[in-house]
Short mmCIF file of C-alpha atoms in Angstrom, two decimals:
data_model
loop_
_atom_site.label_atom_id
_atom_site.label_comp_id
_atom_site.label_asym_id
_atom_site.label_seq_id
_atom_site.Cartn_x
_atom_site.Cartn_y
_atom_site.Cartn_z
CA MET A 12 -14.68 22.77 0.27
CA SER A 13 -16.02 23.19 3.75
CA ALA A 14 -13.44 24.13 6.40
CA THR A 15 -12.80 21.12 8.60
CA PRO A 16 -10.00 21.02 11.12
CA GLY A 17 -7.34 18.56 10.14
CA ALA A 18 -6.97 15.42 12.22
CA THR A 19 -5.90 11.83 11.93
CA VAL A 20 -8.39 9.09 12.72
CA TRP A 21 -6.48 5.83 13.04
CA LEU A 22 -8.62 2.70 12.75
CA THR A 23 -6.75 -0.27 14.21
CA GLY A 24 -7.79 -3.89 14.55
CA LEU A 25 -7.33 -7.27 12.95
CA SER A 26 -7.66 -8.01 9.25
CA GLY A 27 -11.37 -8.42 8.57
CA ALA A 28 -12.49 -6.15 11.42
CA GLY A 29 -13.90 -3.60 8.95
CA LYS A 30 -11.27 -0.84 9.05
CA SER A 31 -11.15 -0.05 5.33
CA THR A 32 -14.88 -0.52 4.80
CA ILE A 33 -15.70 1.89 7.62
CA ALA A 34 -13.09 4.44 6.53
CA GLU A 35 -14.33 4.43 2.92
CA ALA A 36 -18.00 4.73 3.96
CA LEU A 37 -17.23 7.66 6.26
CA ALA A 38 -15.04 9.32 3.62
CA GLU A 39 -17.83 9.00 1.04
CA GLN A 40 -20.27 10.75 3.37
CA LEU A 41 -17.80 13.52 4.21
CA ARG A 42 -16.92 14.12 0.56
CA ALA A 43 -20.63 14.40 -0.23
CA GLU A 44 -20.69 17.16 2.42
CA ASP A 45 -17.80 18.88 0.60
CA ARG A 46 -15.27 18.16 3.35
CA ARG A 47 -11.54 17.61 2.86
CA VAL A 48 -10.88 13.96 3.64
CA GLU A 49 -8.33 11.36 2.62
CA VAL A 50 -8.10 7.63 3.29
CA LEU A 51 -4.61 6.17 3.78
CA ASP A 52 -5.42 2.47 3.46
CA GLY A 53 -2.67 0.17 4.69
CA ASP A 54 -2.91 -2.15 1.69
CA VAL A 55 -2.70 0.76 -0.75
CA LEU A 56 0.23 2.32 1.13
CA ARG A 57 2.11 -0.98 0.83
CA GLN A 58 1.95 -0.54 -2.96
CA GLY A 59 3.52 2.93 -2.69
CA ILE A 60 5.43 4.34 0.25
CA SER A 61 5.90 0.95 1.89
CA GLN A 62 6.55 -1.07 -1.25
CA GLY A 63 9.14 -3.75 -0.61
CA LEU A 64 8.46 -4.02 3.10
CA GLY A 65 7.56 -7.42 4.48
CA PHE A 66 5.70 -8.36 7.62
CA SER A 67 8.49 -8.69 10.17
CA ARG A 68 8.04 -6.60 13.29
CA GLU A 69 10.63 -4.11 12.02
CA ASP A 70 8.91 -3.79 8.62
CA ARG A 71 5.47 -3.41 10.23
CA ASP A 72 6.81 -0.69 12.53
CA THR A 73 8.35 1.12 9.53
CA HIS A 74 5.07 0.85 7.61
CA VAL A 75 3.06 2.25 10.54
CA ARG A 76 5.49 5.11 11.12
CA ARG A 77 5.44 6.03 7.42
CA ALA A 78 1.65 6.01 7.40
CA GLY A 79 1.67 8.15 10.54
CA PHE A 80 4.10 10.64 8.99
CA VAL A 81 1.93 11.11 5.87
CA ALA A 82 -1.22 11.32 8.01
CA SER A 83 0.34 14.02 10.17
CA LEU A 84 1.38 16.03 7.10
CA LEU A 85 -2.12 15.88 5.67
CA SER A 86 -3.77 16.60 9.02
CA ARG A 87 -1.73 19.69 9.78
CA ASN A 88 -2.81 20.98 6.36
CA GLY A 89 -6.50 20.76 7.19
CA VAL A 90 -7.30 17.29 5.87
CA LEU A 91 -9.32 14.84 7.95
CA THR A 92 -7.18 11.75 7.39
CA LEU A 93 -8.65 8.30 7.94
CA VAL A 94 -6.01 5.61 8.41
CA PRO A 95 -7.27 2.02 8.33
CA VAL A 96 -4.02 0.24 9.18
CA ILE A 97 -3.72 -2.81 11.45
CA ALA A 98 -0.76 -1.36 13.42
CA PRO A 99 -0.43 -4.44 15.65
CA TYR A 100 2.16 -3.11 18.08
CA ALA A 101 1.46 -0.59 20.84
CA GLU A 102 4.93 0.92 20.53
CA SER A 103 4.53 1.95 16.89
CA ARG A 104 1.02 3.33 17.52
CA ALA A 105 2.45 5.34 20.43
CA ALA A 106 5.17 6.72 18.13
CA VAL A 107 2.51 7.89 15.67
CA ARG A 108 0.52 9.49 18.49
CA GLU A 109 3.69 11.25 19.72
CA ARG A 110 4.49 12.53 16.21
CA HIS A 111 1.04 14.08 16.00
CA ALA A 112 1.44 15.65 19.44
CA SER A 113 4.82 17.13 18.49
CA ASP A 114 3.32 18.43 15.22
CA GLY A 115 0.34 19.91 17.10
CA THR A 116 -2.14 17.79 15.14
CA THR A 117 -5.12 15.90 16.49
CA TYR A 118 -4.86 12.10 16.66
CA VAL A 119 -7.92 9.95 17.32
CA GLU A 120 -7.54 6.21 17.82
CA VAL A 121 -10.44 3.89 17.04
CA TYR A 122 -10.04 0.25 18.03
CA LEU A 123 -12.14 -2.22 16.11
CA SER A 124 -12.23 -4.96 18.73
CA THR A 125 -13.91 -7.49 16.46
CA PRO A 126 -12.84 -10.96 17.69
CA VAL A 127 -10.48 -13.02 15.54
CA GLU A 128 -13.18 -15.70 15.16
CA GLU A 129 -15.46 -13.17 13.43
CA CYS A 130 -12.58 -11.82 11.33
CA ARG A 131 -11.74 -15.39 10.28
CA ARG A 132 -15.38 -16.03 9.40
CA ARG A 133 -15.40 -12.96 7.15
CA ASP A 134 -11.88 -13.61 5.73
CA VAL A 135 -12.68 -11.12 2.97
CA LYS A 136 -9.19 -11.34 1.46
CA GLY A 137 -8.63 -15.04 2.16
CA LEU A 138 -5.65 -14.20 4.38
CA TYR A 139 -6.55 -16.37 7.37
CA ALA A 140 -7.04 -19.35 5.09
CA GLN A 141 -3.65 -18.68 3.50
CA ALA A 142 -2.04 -18.32 6.94
CA ASP A 143 -3.62 -21.60 8.07
CA ALA A 144 -2.16 -23.26 4.97
CA GLY A 145 1.28 -21.83 5.79
CA ALA A 146 1.35 -19.56 2.73
CA ILE A 147 1.46 -16.36 4.81
CA THR A 148 3.75 -16.03 7.80
CA PRO A 149 3.71 -14.18 10.04
CA MET A 150 0.12 -12.92 10.06
CA THR A 151 -1.40 -10.75 12.74
CA GLY A 152 -4.11 -12.73 14.51
CA ALA A 153 -2.92 -16.05 13.08
CA GLY A 154 0.29 -16.70 14.94
CA ASP A 155 1.60 -13.14 15.11
CA PRO A 156 0.44 -10.98 18.04
CA TYR A 157 -1.89 -8.01 18.06
CA GLU A 158 -1.50 -5.71 21.06
CA PRO A 159 -4.91 -4.11 21.67
CA PRO A 160 -4.92 -0.40 22.51
CA THR A 161 -5.24 0.28 26.23
CA ASP A 162 -6.89 3.70 25.94
CA PRO A 163 -8.48 4.25 22.51
CA ASP A 164 -10.83 7.15 21.92
CA LEU A 165 -13.48 4.69 20.76
CA THR A 166 -13.81 0.90 20.81
CA ILE A 167 -16.21 -0.83 18.42
CA ASP A 168 -16.89 -4.53 17.97
CA THR A 169 -18.33 -4.69 14.45
CA THR A 170 -19.79 -8.18 14.94
CA GLY A 171 -23.43 -8.11 13.86
CA ARG A 172 -23.42 -4.31 13.46
CA GLU A 173 -24.70 -2.47 10.43
CA LEU A 174 -22.09 -0.38 8.64
CA SER A 175 -24.33 2.70 8.90
CA ASP A 176 -24.54 2.27 12.69
CA VAL A 177 -20.76 2.00 13.05
CA VAL A 178 -20.16 5.03 10.82
CA HIS A 179 -22.77 6.99 12.80
CA GLY A 180 -20.93 6.17 16.03
CA LEU A 181 -17.66 7.35 14.54
CA ARG A 182 -19.26 10.56 13.25
CA THR A 183 -20.66 11.18 16.72
CA LEU A 184 -17.17 10.88 18.22
CA LEU A 185 -15.70 13.25 15.62
CA HIS A 186 -18.50 15.74 16.21
CA GLU A 187 -17.92 15.60 19.98
CA LYS A 188 -14.21 16.31 19.38
CA GLY A 189 -15.05 19.32 17.21
CA LEU A 190 -13.73 17.69 14.04
CA LEU A 191 -17.02 17.81 12.08
#
């Protein structure tokens, strides 16, 4: 494996913004280059370390902090950790950033600013439709708030963008930060 400094790259944004798709595409490229990389997908984490948590603000904060803890552990051990997790609240994202700072690990925040209308149009998982029908409550972007980052390292609206273009932009950022 090629030596890559560990870091956490947190991809935040609404459901349907492209977080997981982008993280997996970047991870695939990096693995092909023999780099140490891990994806901590929010949906997958909810089946493991966050199993049993709901979607109240308290449960979401717990989920985000757990994801941040695992990401920090991996990052300080030389793994480039991609974290596609909605993380709707600024306070819990700030707590994750602070944990990384106290651990001496790099934290990069990428905000996928894709508008809710586009996310609804994609509705890959059918979540917005379920929320509209009252089957899912609360849902971020459909009645539950999302607090956009005020100072992310990179902001990307994925509307009408090719996946390869978005991944290239993210790679450019990581290269500029000395992480690739």
